mmCIF file of C-alpha atoms in Angstrom:
data_model
loop_
_atom_site.group_PDB
_atom_site.id
_atom_site.type_symbol
_atom_site.label_atom_id
_atom_site.label_comp_id
_atom_site.label_asym_id
_atom_site.label_seq_id
_atom_site.Cartn_x
_atom_site.Cartn_y
_atom_site.Cartn_z
ATOM 1 C CA MET A 1 -22.946 24.194 47.709
ATOM 2 C CA SER A 2 -21.586 22.414 50.770
ATOM 3 C CA SER A 3 -23.146 19.303 52.272
ATOM 4 C CA ASP A 4 -25.942 19.810 54.784
ATOM 5 C CA SER A 5 -24.389 17.546 57.414
ATOM 6 C CA PRO A 6 -21.623 19.028 59.601
ATOM 7 C CA GLU A 7 -20.228 15.521 59.984
ATOM 8 C CA ASP A 8 -19.945 15.174 56.209
ATOM 9 C CA ARG A 9 -18.228 18.550 55.948
ATOM 10 C CA ASP A 10 -15.738 17.656 58.679
ATOM 11 C CA ALA A 11 -14.976 14.282 57.091
ATOM 12 C CA ALA A 12 -14.238 15.803 53.682
ATOM 13 C CA PRO A 13 -10.713 17.011 52.798
ATOM 14 C CA GLN A 14 -10.401 20.536 54.126
ATOM 15 C CA TYR A 15 -9.712 23.504 51.850
ATOM 16 C CA VAL A 16 -9.380 27.222 52.468
ATOM 17 C CA LEU A 17 -10.047 30.261 50.294
ATOM 18 C CA PRO A 18 -7.076 32.632 50.528
ATOM 19 C CA LEU A 19 -7.652 36.377 50.410
ATOM 20 C CA VAL A 20 -4.801 38.869 50.542
ATOM 21 C CA VAL A 21 -5.401 42.520 51.365
ATOM 22 C CA HIS A 22 -2.915 45.144 50.215
ATOM 23 C CA ILE A 23 -1.868 47.213 53.237
ATOM 24 C CA GLU A 24 0.973 49.694 52.888
ATOM 25 C CA LYS A 25 2.176 51.245 56.136
ATOM 26 C CA THR A 26 1.530 54.818 55.076
ATOM 27 C CA THR A 27 -1.661 54.305 53.057
ATOM 28 C CA PRO A 28 -3.815 51.581 54.624
ATOM 29 C CA PRO A 29 -7.359 51.178 53.285
ATOM 30 C CA SER A 30 -10.351 52.089 55.411
ATOM 31 C CA ARG A 31 -11.932 49.226 57.298
ATOM 32 C CA THR A 32 -15.399 49.352 55.728
ATOM 33 C CA ASP A 33 -13.992 49.587 52.204
ATOM 34 C CA ALA A 34 -11.730 46.593 52.900
ATOM 35 C CA LEU A 35 -14.697 44.548 54.164
ATOM 36 C CA GLU A 36 -16.851 45.445 51.175
ATOM 37 C CA THR A 37 -14.010 44.731 48.750
ATOM 38 C CA ALA A 38 -13.357 41.328 50.343
ATOM 39 C CA ALA A 39 -17.038 40.420 49.987
ATOM 40 C CA ARG A 40 -17.019 41.441 46.335
ATOM 41 C CA ALA A 41 -13.797 39.482 45.790
ATOM 42 C CA VAL A 42 -15.427 36.257 47.007
ATOM 43 C CA LEU A 43 -18.442 36.874 44.768
ATOM 44 C CA THR A 44 -16.192 37.640 41.809
ATOM 45 C CA LEU A 45 -14.398 34.315 42.200
ATOM 46 C CA LEU A 46 -17.683 32.412 42.516
ATOM 47 C CA ALA A 47 -19.003 34.076 39.347
ATOM 48 C CA ASP A 48 -15.804 33.576 37.341
ATOM 49 C CA GLU A 49 -16.086 31.074 34.498
ATOM 50 C CA ARG A 50 -12.959 29.342 35.773
ATOM 51 C CA SER A 51 -14.952 28.332 38.883
ATOM 52 C CA GLY A 52 -17.830 26.940 36.844
ATOM 53 C CA PRO A 53 -18.397 23.724 34.910
ATOM 54 C CA GLY A 54 -15.291 22.740 32.985
ATOM 55 C CA GLY A 55 -13.258 25.605 34.446
ATOM 56 C CA GLU A 56 -9.736 25.183 35.753
ATOM 57 C CA TRP A 57 -10.839 26.081 39.296
ATOM 58 C CA GLU A 58 -14.055 24.027 39.296
ATOM 59 C CA LYS A 59 -12.724 21.062 41.284
ATOM 60 C CA ALA A 60 -10.966 23.215 43.882
ATOM 61 C CA VAL A 61 -14.115 25.293 44.436
ATOM 62 C CA ARG A 62 -16.328 22.207 44.637
ATOM 63 C CA ASP A 63 -13.996 20.461 47.095
ATOM 64 C CA TRP A 64 -13.877 23.619 49.211
ATOM 65 C CA GLU A 65 -17.656 23.985 49.261
ATOM 66 C CA ASP A 66 -18.083 20.301 50.161
ATOM 67 C CA ALA A 67 -16.072 20.846 53.350
ATOM 68 C CA ARG A 68 -16.008 23.695 55.855
ATOM 69 C CA ILE A 69 -16.210 26.980 53.973
ATOM 70 C CA ARG A 70 -13.013 28.403 55.408
ATOM 71 C CA LYS A 71 -11.603 31.759 54.361
ATOM 72 C CA VAL A 72 -8.335 33.223 55.620
ATOM 73 C CA VAL A 73 -7.231 36.815 55.071
ATOM 74 C CA ARG A 74 -3.540 37.696 55.048
ATOM 75 C CA ARG A 75 -1.894 41.066 54.448
ATOM 76 C CA ALA A 76 0.842 42.042 52.019
ATOM 77 C CA ARG A 77 2.785 45.162 51.128
ATOM 78 C CA GLY A 78 5.486 46.114 48.658
ATOM 79 C CA ALA A 79 7.270 43.144 47.118
ATOM 80 C CA GLU A 80 4.997 40.721 48.990
ATOM 81 C CA TRP A 81 1.961 42.155 47.223
ATOM 82 C CA ARG A 82 3.708 42.102 43.850
ATOM 83 C CA ARG A 83 4.641 38.426 44.280
ATOM 84 C CA ALA A 84 1.119 37.515 45.398
ATOM 85 C CA SER A 85 -0.277 39.308 42.355
ATOM 86 C CA THR A 86 1.620 36.962 40.022
ATOM 87 C CA LEU A 87 -0.183 33.872 41.345
ATOM 88 C CA PRO A 88 -3.456 32.741 39.706
ATOM 89 C CA GLY A 89 -6.281 34.748 41.221
ATOM 90 C CA ILE A 90 -8.378 37.895 40.858
ATOM 91 C CA THR A 91 -7.675 41.372 42.255
ATOM 92 C CA VAL A 92 -10.733 43.407 43.209
ATOM 93 C CA THR A 93 -10.464 47.092 44.034
ATOM 94 C CA GLY A 94 -12.647 49.336 46.149
ATOM 95 C CA THR A 95 -12.398 53.033 46.858
ATOM 96 C CA ASP A 96 -9.000 52.650 48.479
ATOM 97 C CA ALA A 97 -8.772 48.891 49.117
ATOM 98 C CA GLU A 98 -7.254 46.120 47.024
ATOM 99 C CA VAL A 99 -8.014 42.481 47.764
ATOM 100 C CA ARG A 100 -6.755 39.530 45.747
ATOM 101 C CA VAL A 101 -8.696 36.276 46.001
ATOM 102 C CA PHE A 102 -7.202 32.944 45.002
ATOM 103 C CA PRO A 103 -8.777 29.601 44.140
ATOM 104 C CA PRO A 104 -9.148 27.344 47.195
ATOM 105 C CA VAL A 105 -6.083 25.421 48.381
ATOM 106 C CA PRO A 106 -5.688 22.479 50.785
ATOM 107 C CA LEU A 107 -5.628 23.630 54.393
ATOM 108 C CA ASP A 108 -1.981 22.543 54.704
ATOM 109 C CA GLY A 109 -1.010 23.254 51.089
ATOM 110 C CA TRP A 110 -0.741 27.022 50.731
ATOM 111 C CA PRO A 111 1.542 28.347 47.946
ATOM 112 C CA LYS A 112 4.852 29.470 49.435
ATOM 113 C CA ASP A 113 4.383 33.145 48.571
ATOM 114 C CA LEU A 114 1.032 33.166 50.374
ATOM 115 C CA ALA A 115 1.937 30.923 53.310
ATOM 116 C CA LYS A 116 4.592 33.332 54.562
ATOM 117 C CA LEU A 117 2.271 36.334 54.629
ATOM 118 C CA GLN A 118 1.082 37.547 58.031
ATOM 119 C CA VAL A 119 -2.475 37.082 59.302
ATOM 120 C CA SER A 120 -2.027 39.708 62.024
ATOM 121 C CA GLY A 121 -1.678 43.413 61.342
ATOM 122 C CA THR A 122 -5.035 43.997 59.703
ATOM 123 C CA ASP A 123 -6.360 46.367 62.380
ATOM 124 C CA LEU A 124 -7.917 48.862 60.002
ATOM 125 C CA THR A 125 -10.127 51.798 60.960
ATOM 126 C CA ASP A 126 -12.598 54.143 59.297
ATOM 127 C CA PRO A 127 -11.488 57.816 59.297
ATOM 128 C CA GLU A 128 -15.156 58.816 59.394
ATOM 129 C CA PRO A 129 -18.287 56.803 60.262
ATOM 130 C CA PRO A 130 -19.619 55.187 57.086
ATOM 131 C CA PRO A 131 -22.780 56.748 55.635
ATOM 132 C CA PRO A 132 -26.102 54.901 55.631
ATOM 133 C CA PRO A 133 -26.113 52.051 53.111
ATOM 134 C CA ALA A 134 -27.441 52.781 49.656
ATOM 135 C CA PRO A 135 -31.149 51.867 49.530
ATOM 136 C CA ASP A 136 -30.807 49.771 46.359
ATOM 137 C CA THR A 137 -27.947 47.464 47.402
ATOM 138 C CA PRO A 138 -27.670 44.353 49.592
ATOM 139 C CA VAL A 139 -26.374 45.011 53.100
ATOM 140 C CA LEU A 140 -24.178 42.716 55.178
ATOM 141 C CA TRP A 141 -25.139 43.552 58.766
ATOM 142 C CA PHE A 142 -22.509 42.812 61.426
ATOM 143 C CA ASN A 143 -23.294 41.834 65.002
ATOM 144 C CA PRO A 144 -22.826 45.008 67.092
ATOM 145 C CA SER A 145 -21.692 43.095 70.183
ATOM 146 C CA VAL A 146 -18.931 40.938 68.641
ATOM 147 C CA PRO A 147 -15.659 42.799 68.079
ATOM 148 C CA MET A 148 -13.196 41.253 65.642
ATOM 149 C CA SER A 149 -10.057 42.155 63.750
ATOM 150 C CA ALA A 150 -10.441 43.573 60.256
ATOM 151 C CA GLY A 151 -8.983 40.386 58.771
ATOM 152 C CA LYS A 152 -11.522 38.221 60.573
ATOM 153 C CA ALA A 153 -14.315 40.609 59.611
ATOM 154 C CA MET A 154 -13.250 40.495 55.950
ATOM 155 C CA ALA A 155 -13.551 36.709 55.992
ATOM 156 C CA GLN A 156 -16.962 36.964 57.659
ATOM 157 C CA ALA A 157 -18.162 39.492 55.075
ATOM 158 C CA GLY A 158 -17.040 37.166 52.302
ATOM 159 C CA HIS A 159 -18.915 34.291 53.892
ATOM 160 C CA ALA A 160 -22.105 36.324 54.226
ATOM 161 C CA ALA A 161 -21.912 37.363 50.579
ATOM 162 C CA GLN A 162 -21.465 33.722 49.606
ATOM 163 C CA LEU A 163 -24.546 32.650 51.570
ATOM 164 C CA ALA A 164 -26.561 35.324 49.763
ATOM 165 C CA TRP A 165 -25.145 34.175 46.407
ATOM 166 C CA TRP A 166 -26.257 30.591 47.028
ATOM 167 C CA GLU A 167 -29.866 31.722 47.490
ATOM 168 C CA LEU A 168 -30.109 33.714 44.258
ATOM 169 C CA PRO A 169 -31.464 32.384 40.954
ATOM 170 C CA ASP A 170 -29.015 32.333 38.054
ATOM 171 C CA ALA A 171 -30.546 35.324 36.269
ATOM 172 C CA THR A 172 -30.265 37.479 39.403
ATOM 173 C CA ARG A 173 -26.678 36.365 39.929
ATOM 174 C CA GLU A 174 -25.845 37.420 36.390
ATOM 175 C CA ARG A 175 -27.376 40.859 36.848
ATOM 176 C CA TRP A 176 -25.634 41.406 40.166
ATOM 177 C CA SER A 177 -22.326 40.324 38.634
ATOM 178 C CA ALA A 178 -22.803 42.600 35.611
ATOM 179 C CA ALA A 179 -23.392 45.518 37.989
ATOM 180 C CA GLY A 180 -20.079 44.836 39.759
ATOM 181 C CA PHE A 181 -21.598 43.275 42.898
ATOM 182 C CA PRO A 182 -22.675 46.498 44.643
ATOM 183 C CA LEU A 183 -23.149 45.940 48.378
ATOM 184 C CA SER A 184 -22.711 47.643 51.726
ATOM 185 C CA VAL A 185 -21.207 46.431 54.991
ATOM 186 C CA ARG A 186 -22.510 48.065 58.147
ATOM 187 C CA THR A 187 -22.835 47.311 61.870
ATOM 188 C CA ALA A 188 -26.432 46.690 62.884
ATOM 189 C CA ALA A 189 -28.105 48.774 65.558
ATOM 190 C CA ALA A 190 -28.178 46.937 68.872
ATOM 191 C CA ASP A 191 -31.976 46.889 68.974
ATOM 192 C CA ALA A 192 -32.218 45.563 65.407
ATOM 193 C CA TRP A 193 -29.807 42.647 65.616
ATOM 194 C CA SER A 194 -32.118 40.076 67.192
ATOM 195 C CA GLY A 195 -34.786 40.717 64.577
ATOM 196 C CA LEU A 196 -32.256 40.363 61.775
ATOM 197 C CA THR A 197 -31.107 36.964 63.017
ATOM 198 C CA MET A 198 -34.722 35.719 63.104
ATOM 199 C CA SER A 199 -35.738 37.250 59.771
ATOM 200 C CA GLY A 200 -35.026 34.212 57.630
ATOM 201 C CA LEU A 201 -32.150 35.999 55.889
ATOM 202 C CA PRO A 202 -28.802 34.168 55.540
ATOM 203 C CA VAL A 203 -26.872 34.207 58.821
ATOM 204 C CA VAL A 204 -23.180 33.474 59.310
ATOM 205 C CA ARG A 205 -22.572 31.289 62.348
ATOM 206 C CA ASP A 206 -18.874 31.193 63.076
ATOM 207 C CA ALA A 207 -17.150 27.821 63.247
ATOM 208 C CA GLY A 208 -14.966 28.984 66.115
ATOM 209 C CA PHE A 209 -11.552 28.417 64.545
ATOM 210 C CA THR A 210 -10.274 31.908 65.469
ATOM 211 C CA GLU A 211 -11.266 34.839 67.713
ATOM 212 C CA ILE A 212 -14.960 33.964 68.186
ATOM 213 C CA ALA A 213 -16.830 31.259 70.090
ATOM 214 C CA PRO A 214 -18.311 28.483 67.904
ATOM 215 C CA GLY A 215 -21.871 29.113 66.791
ATOM 216 C CA THR A 216 -21.775 32.887 67.283
ATOM 217 C CA CYS A 217 -23.987 34.725 64.798
ATOM 218 C CA THR A 218 -21.718 37.321 63.214
ATOM 219 C CA VAL A 219 -23.308 38.643 60.005
ATOM 220 C CA VAL A 220 -26.756 38.715 58.421
ATOM 221 C CA ALA A 221 -26.908 39.094 54.627
ATOM 222 C CA ASP A 222 -29.881 41.256 53.686
ATOM 223 C CA HIS A 223 -30.195 40.478 49.974
ATOM 224 C CA GLY A 224 -33.868 41.436 49.791
ATOM 225 C CA VAL A 225 -33.301 44.099 47.140
ATOM 226 C CA LEU A 226 -31.929 41.416 44.827
ATOM 227 C CA MET A 227 -34.789 39.034 45.494
ATOM 228 C CA GLY A 228 -37.442 41.721 45.129
ATOM 229 C CA ALA A 229 -36.131 43.369 41.957
ATOM 230 C CA GLY A 230 -37.278 46.763 43.159
ATOM 231 C CA PRO A 231 -36.762 50.032 41.250
ATOM 232 C CA GLY A 232 -33.123 51.085 41.158
ATOM 233 C CA GLY A 233 -31.854 47.668 42.195
ATOM 234 C CA VAL A 234 -29.860 45.239 40.114
ATOM 235 C CA GLY A 235 -32.439 42.450 40.349
#
């Protein structure tokens, strides 16, 4: 987990977690599925044995978590996606989304095939409003008054999932991982948002590098079903 002091995090060498979303012109994924898949991709990397003690990604993950927990989402299609898929990483699929997550890299040291991918162009939509979240899964609640691009929102969803992961005991992490990291991403009701931010649940406060003012609360990770081990849940 990262240092508690913002000064310590800023002084540490800065790393970024690259995520690449597969977006073909004629068959783009839906926005909510892309957000949920990005969140599961981050969790999948954190749970991977290569990120753990003695793993080949352990140092990169530790150095990344000791600094600012930056995530950047880029898009790829066609040959770009095929080249990105050959680099060390993990591809996670949703209903119609594909997201590949890579071990953290230095902020100014992206692999060439990832560095040239575009950050813009991830303006995804939902053909239909998403249904209510499943009652037995964690929910990542987005701030209803802060619009953001799909790429930015994917990074925020990944960050919220990571904050929830840090709070879970090892046994609960293992069960959630074995279940495939089920979760939902939804926009909170306007009259519920304030209560969510004061609930004691993990809250993402944006660092202000792109799109959003520093300190803005963007996502609340409601992982209560995991902590409570209720019937039908994975805890």
